[in-house]
Amino acid sequence: QVQLVESGGGLVQPGGSLRLSCAASGSIRSINSMGWYRQAPGKQRELVATITSGGTANFADSVKGRFTITRDNAKNTVYLQMNSLKPEDTAVYYCNALLIETGRLFLYNYWGQGTQVTVSS
């Protein structure tokens, strides 16, 4: 069984910063990509940023230049550094991992439980 555990959400003023962390644990053979998605009230879940095992990152246009994604492959952990936060960044942020479990052959998509990020003065 695989678990993704997120941390680092909270309340921050506009222009502030937050750092999210997500650690994957359990029977993991390998992790392809890890990343972050978010869902604001009344809206669909959307991609924020992803990063491959080789370090190739992809960002939503709305966060380019403000957010950075990094990954520690040895710890199966992904980080999202969020700077210059705006009220429109307010959402529940979900960690995602595309991985192969021990003893299996195919990639499966896993999600964390979500962490709330609120940007407000």
PDB file of C-alpha atoms in Angstrom:
ATOM      1  CA  GLN A   1       0.000   0.000   0.000  1.00  0.00           C
ATOM      2  CA  VAL A   2       1.201   3.487  -0.851  1.00  0.00           C
ATOM      3  CA  GLN A   3       0.559   6.719   1.004  1.00  0.00           C
ATOM      4  CA  LEU A   4       1.225  10.327   0.073  1.00  0.00           C
ATOM      5  CA  VAL A   5       1.405  12.657   3.056  1.00  0.00           C
ATOM      6  CA  GLU A   6       1.361  16.396   2.496  1.00  0.00           C
ATOM      7  CA  SER A   7       2.365  19.192   4.838  1.00  0.00           C
ATOM      8  CA  GLY A   8       3.012  22.919   4.778  1.00  0.00           C
ATOM      9  CA  GLY A   9      -0.302  24.506   3.935  1.00  0.00           C
ATOM     10  CA  GLY A  10      -1.791  27.419   5.837  1.00  0.00           C
ATOM     11  CA  LEU A  11      -2.822  31.052   5.786  1.00  0.00           C
ATOM     12  CA  VAL A  12      -0.519  33.644   4.233  1.00  0.00           C
ATOM     13  CA  GLN A  13      -0.868  37.264   3.200  1.00  0.00           C
ATOM     14  CA  PRO A  14      -0.707  38.287  -0.470  1.00  0.00           C
ATOM     15  CA  GLY A  15       2.899  38.485  -1.571  1.00  0.00           C
ATOM     16  CA  GLY A  16       3.971  35.930   0.995  1.00  0.00           C
ATOM     17  CA  SER A  17       5.502  32.494   0.619  1.00  0.00           C
ATOM     18  CA  LEU A  18       4.715  28.924   1.593  1.00  0.00           C
ATOM     19  CA  ARG A  19       6.487  25.632   1.063  1.00  0.00           C
ATOM     20  CA  LEU A  20       4.538  22.414   0.599  1.00  0.00           C
ATOM     21  CA  SER A  21       6.044  18.974   1.086  1.00  0.00           C
ATOM     22  CA  CYS A  22       4.771  15.566   0.067  1.00  0.00           C
ATOM     23  CA  ALA A  23       6.368  12.281   1.060  1.00  0.00           C
ATOM     24  CA  ALA A  24       5.473   8.994  -0.587  1.00  0.00           C
ATOM     25  CA  SER A  25       5.818   5.846   1.492  1.00  0.00           C
ATOM     26  CA  GLY A  26       4.955   2.179   1.314  1.00  0.00           C
ATOM     27  CA  SER A  27       5.716  -0.596  -1.151  1.00  0.00           C
ATOM     28  CA  ILE A  28       7.190   1.544  -3.910  1.00  0.00           C
ATOM     29  CA  ARG A  29       9.272   0.082  -6.692  1.00  0.00           C
ATOM     30  CA  SER A  30       9.814   3.302  -8.609  1.00  0.00           C
ATOM     31  CA  ILE A  31       8.264   6.729  -9.024  1.00  0.00           C
ATOM     32  CA  ASN A  32       7.897   8.250 -12.446  1.00  0.00           C
ATOM     33  CA  SER A  33       6.566  11.738 -11.879  1.00  0.00           C
ATOM     34  CA  MET A  34       5.435  13.652  -8.809  1.00  0.00           C
ATOM     35  CA  GLY A  35       3.568  16.876  -8.669  1.00  0.00           C
ATOM     36  CA  TRP A  36       0.930  19.188  -7.321  1.00  0.00           C
ATOM     37  CA  TYR A  37      -2.612  19.956  -8.375  1.00  0.00           C
ATOM     38  CA  ARG A  38      -5.091  22.333  -6.794  1.00  0.00           C
ATOM     39  CA  GLN A  39      -8.819  22.769  -6.558  1.00  0.00           C
ATOM     40  CA  ALA A  40     -10.531  26.000  -5.621  1.00  0.00           C
ATOM     41  CA  PRO A  41     -14.164  26.077  -4.462  1.00  0.00           C
ATOM     42  CA  GLY A  42     -16.514  25.611  -7.385  1.00  0.00           C
ATOM     43  CA  LYS A  43     -13.693  24.872  -9.809  1.00  0.00           C
ATOM     44  CA  GLN A  44     -12.153  21.782 -11.324  1.00  0.00           C
ATOM     45  CA  ARG A  45      -8.870  20.370 -10.123  1.00  0.00           C
ATOM     46  CA  GLU A  46      -6.005  21.817 -12.135  1.00  0.00           C
ATOM     47  CA  LEU A  47      -2.339  21.110 -12.594  1.00  0.00           C
ATOM     48  CA  VAL A  48       0.076  23.357 -10.725  1.00  0.00           C
ATOM     49  CA  ALA A  49       3.452  21.717 -11.361  1.00  0.00           C
ATOM     50  CA  THR A  50       5.013  18.324 -12.001  1.00  0.00           C
ATOM     51  CA  ILE A  51       8.550  16.986 -12.001  1.00  0.00           C
ATOM     52  CA  THR A  52       9.970  13.785 -13.440  1.00  0.00           C
ATOM     53  CA  SER A  53      12.523  11.523 -11.791  1.00  0.00           C
ATOM     54  CA  GLY A  54      15.115  13.141 -14.034  1.00  0.00           C
ATOM     55  CA  GLY A  55      14.213  16.620 -12.828  1.00  0.00           C
ATOM     56  CA  THR A  56      12.213  17.932 -15.775  1.00  0.00           C
ATOM     57  CA  ALA A  57       9.593  20.328 -14.449  1.00  0.00           C
ATOM     58  CA  ASN A  58       6.334  21.531 -15.914  1.00  0.00           C
ATOM     59  CA  PHE A  59       4.291  24.468 -14.604  1.00  0.00           C
ATOM     60  CA  ALA A  60       0.883  25.954 -15.136  1.00  0.00           C
ATOM     61  CA  ASP A  61       1.148  29.346 -16.836  1.00  0.00           C
ATOM     62  CA  SER A  62      -0.496  30.988 -13.842  1.00  0.00           C
ATOM     63  CA  VAL A  63       2.367  30.034 -11.511  1.00  0.00           C
ATOM     64  CA  LYS A  64       5.403  30.292 -13.787  1.00  0.00           C
ATOM     65  CA  GLY A  65       8.059  32.505 -12.293  1.00  0.00           C
ATOM     66  CA  ARG A  66       6.483  32.344  -8.832  1.00  0.00           C
ATOM     67  CA  PHE A  67       6.477  28.640  -7.930  1.00  0.00           C
ATOM     68  CA  THR A  68       9.369  26.189  -7.895  1.00  0.00           C
ATOM     69  CA  ILE A  69       9.107  22.410  -7.726  1.00  0.00           C
ATOM     70  CA  THR A  70      11.936  20.183  -6.524  1.00  0.00           C
ATOM     71  CA  ARG A  71      12.265  16.547  -5.685  1.00  0.00           C
ATOM     72  CA  ASP A  72      14.406  14.348  -3.448  1.00  0.00           C
ATOM     73  CA  ASN A  73      14.386  10.945  -5.114  1.00  0.00           C
ATOM     74  CA  ALA A  74      16.162   9.275  -2.187  1.00  0.00           C
ATOM     75  CA  LYS A  75      13.352  10.366   0.136  1.00  0.00           C
ATOM     76  CA  ASN A  76      10.495   9.987  -2.365  1.00  0.00           C
ATOM     77  CA  THR A  77       9.573  13.550  -1.519  1.00  0.00           C
ATOM     78  CA  VAL A  78       8.459  16.471  -3.644  1.00  0.00           C
ATOM     79  CA  TYR A  79       8.425  20.124  -2.618  1.00  0.00           C
ATOM     80  CA  LEU A  80       6.537  23.126  -3.920  1.00  0.00           C
ATOM     81  CA  GLN A  81       7.985  26.515  -3.057  1.00  0.00           C
ATOM     82  CA  MET A  82       5.331  29.153  -3.590  1.00  0.00           C
ATOM     83  CA  ASN A  83       6.397  32.796  -3.691  1.00  0.00           C
ATOM     84  CA  SER A  84       4.539  36.013  -4.451  1.00  0.00           C
ATOM     85  CA  LEU A  85       1.283  34.334  -3.528  1.00  0.00           C
ATOM     86  CA  LYS A  86      -1.966  35.839  -4.752  1.00  0.00           C
ATOM     87  CA  PRO A  87      -5.531  35.455  -3.459  1.00  0.00           C
ATOM     88  CA  GLU A  88      -6.329  33.448  -6.584  1.00  0.00           C
ATOM     89  CA  ASP A  89      -3.818  30.825  -5.441  1.00  0.00           C
ATOM     90  CA  THR A  90      -6.225  29.934  -2.638  1.00  0.00           C
ATOM     91  CA  ALA A  91      -7.191  26.282  -3.003  1.00  0.00           C
ATOM     92  CA  VAL A  92      -6.741  22.795  -1.647  1.00  0.00           C
ATOM     93  CA  TYR A  93      -3.422  21.530  -2.961  1.00  0.00           C
ATOM     94  CA  TYR A  94      -3.125  17.828  -3.742  1.00  0.00           C
ATOM     95  CA  CYS A  95       0.079  15.865  -4.127  1.00  0.00           C
ATOM     96  CA  ASN A  96       0.205  13.386  -6.992  1.00  0.00           C
ATOM     97  CA  ALA A  97       2.568  10.529  -7.798  1.00  0.00           C
ATOM     98  CA  LEU A  98       2.686   8.239 -10.808  1.00  0.00           C
ATOM     99  CA  LEU A  99       4.465   5.141  -9.589  1.00  0.00           C
ATOM    100  CA  ILE A 100       4.944   1.378  -9.739  1.00  0.00           C
ATOM    101  CA  GLU A 101       4.372  -0.603  -6.565  1.00  0.00           C
ATOM    102  CA  THR A 102       6.718  -3.379  -5.488  1.00  0.00           C
ATOM    103  CA  GLY A 103       5.841  -6.614  -7.260  1.00  0.00           C
ATOM    104  CA  ARG A 104       3.762  -4.901  -9.942  1.00  0.00           C
ATOM    105  CA  LEU A 105       4.434  -3.961 -13.540  1.00  0.00           C
ATOM    106  CA  PHE A 106       2.222  -0.993 -14.293  1.00  0.00           C
ATOM    107  CA  LEU A 107       2.093   2.652 -13.330  1.00  0.00           C
ATOM    108  CA  TYR A 108      -0.680   3.767 -10.991  1.00  0.00           C
ATOM    109  CA  ASN A 109      -1.775   7.241 -10.061  1.00  0.00           C
ATOM    110  CA  TYR A 110      -1.863   8.128  -6.359  1.00  0.00           C
ATOM    111  CA  TRP A 111      -3.188  11.214  -4.559  1.00  0.00           C
ATOM    112  CA  GLY A 112      -2.593  12.779  -1.182  1.00  0.00           C
ATOM    113  CA  GLN A 113      -5.397  13.917   1.082  1.00  0.00           C
ATOM    114  CA  GLY A 114      -4.904  17.599   0.260  1.00  0.00           C
ATOM    115  CA  THR A 115      -3.691  20.604   2.186  1.00  0.00           C
ATOM    116  CA  GLN A 116      -5.427  23.981   2.346  1.00  0.00           C
ATOM    117  CA  VAL A 117      -3.615  27.092   1.150  1.00  0.00           C
ATOM    118  CA  THR A 118      -5.362  30.388   1.844  1.00  0.00           C
ATOM    119  CA  VAL A 119      -3.972  33.695   0.607  1.00  0.00           C
ATOM    120  CA  SER A 120      -5.736  36.574   2.276  1.00  0.00           C
ATOM    121  CA  SER A 121      -5.051  39.814   4.092  1.00  0.00           C
TER     122      SER A 121
END
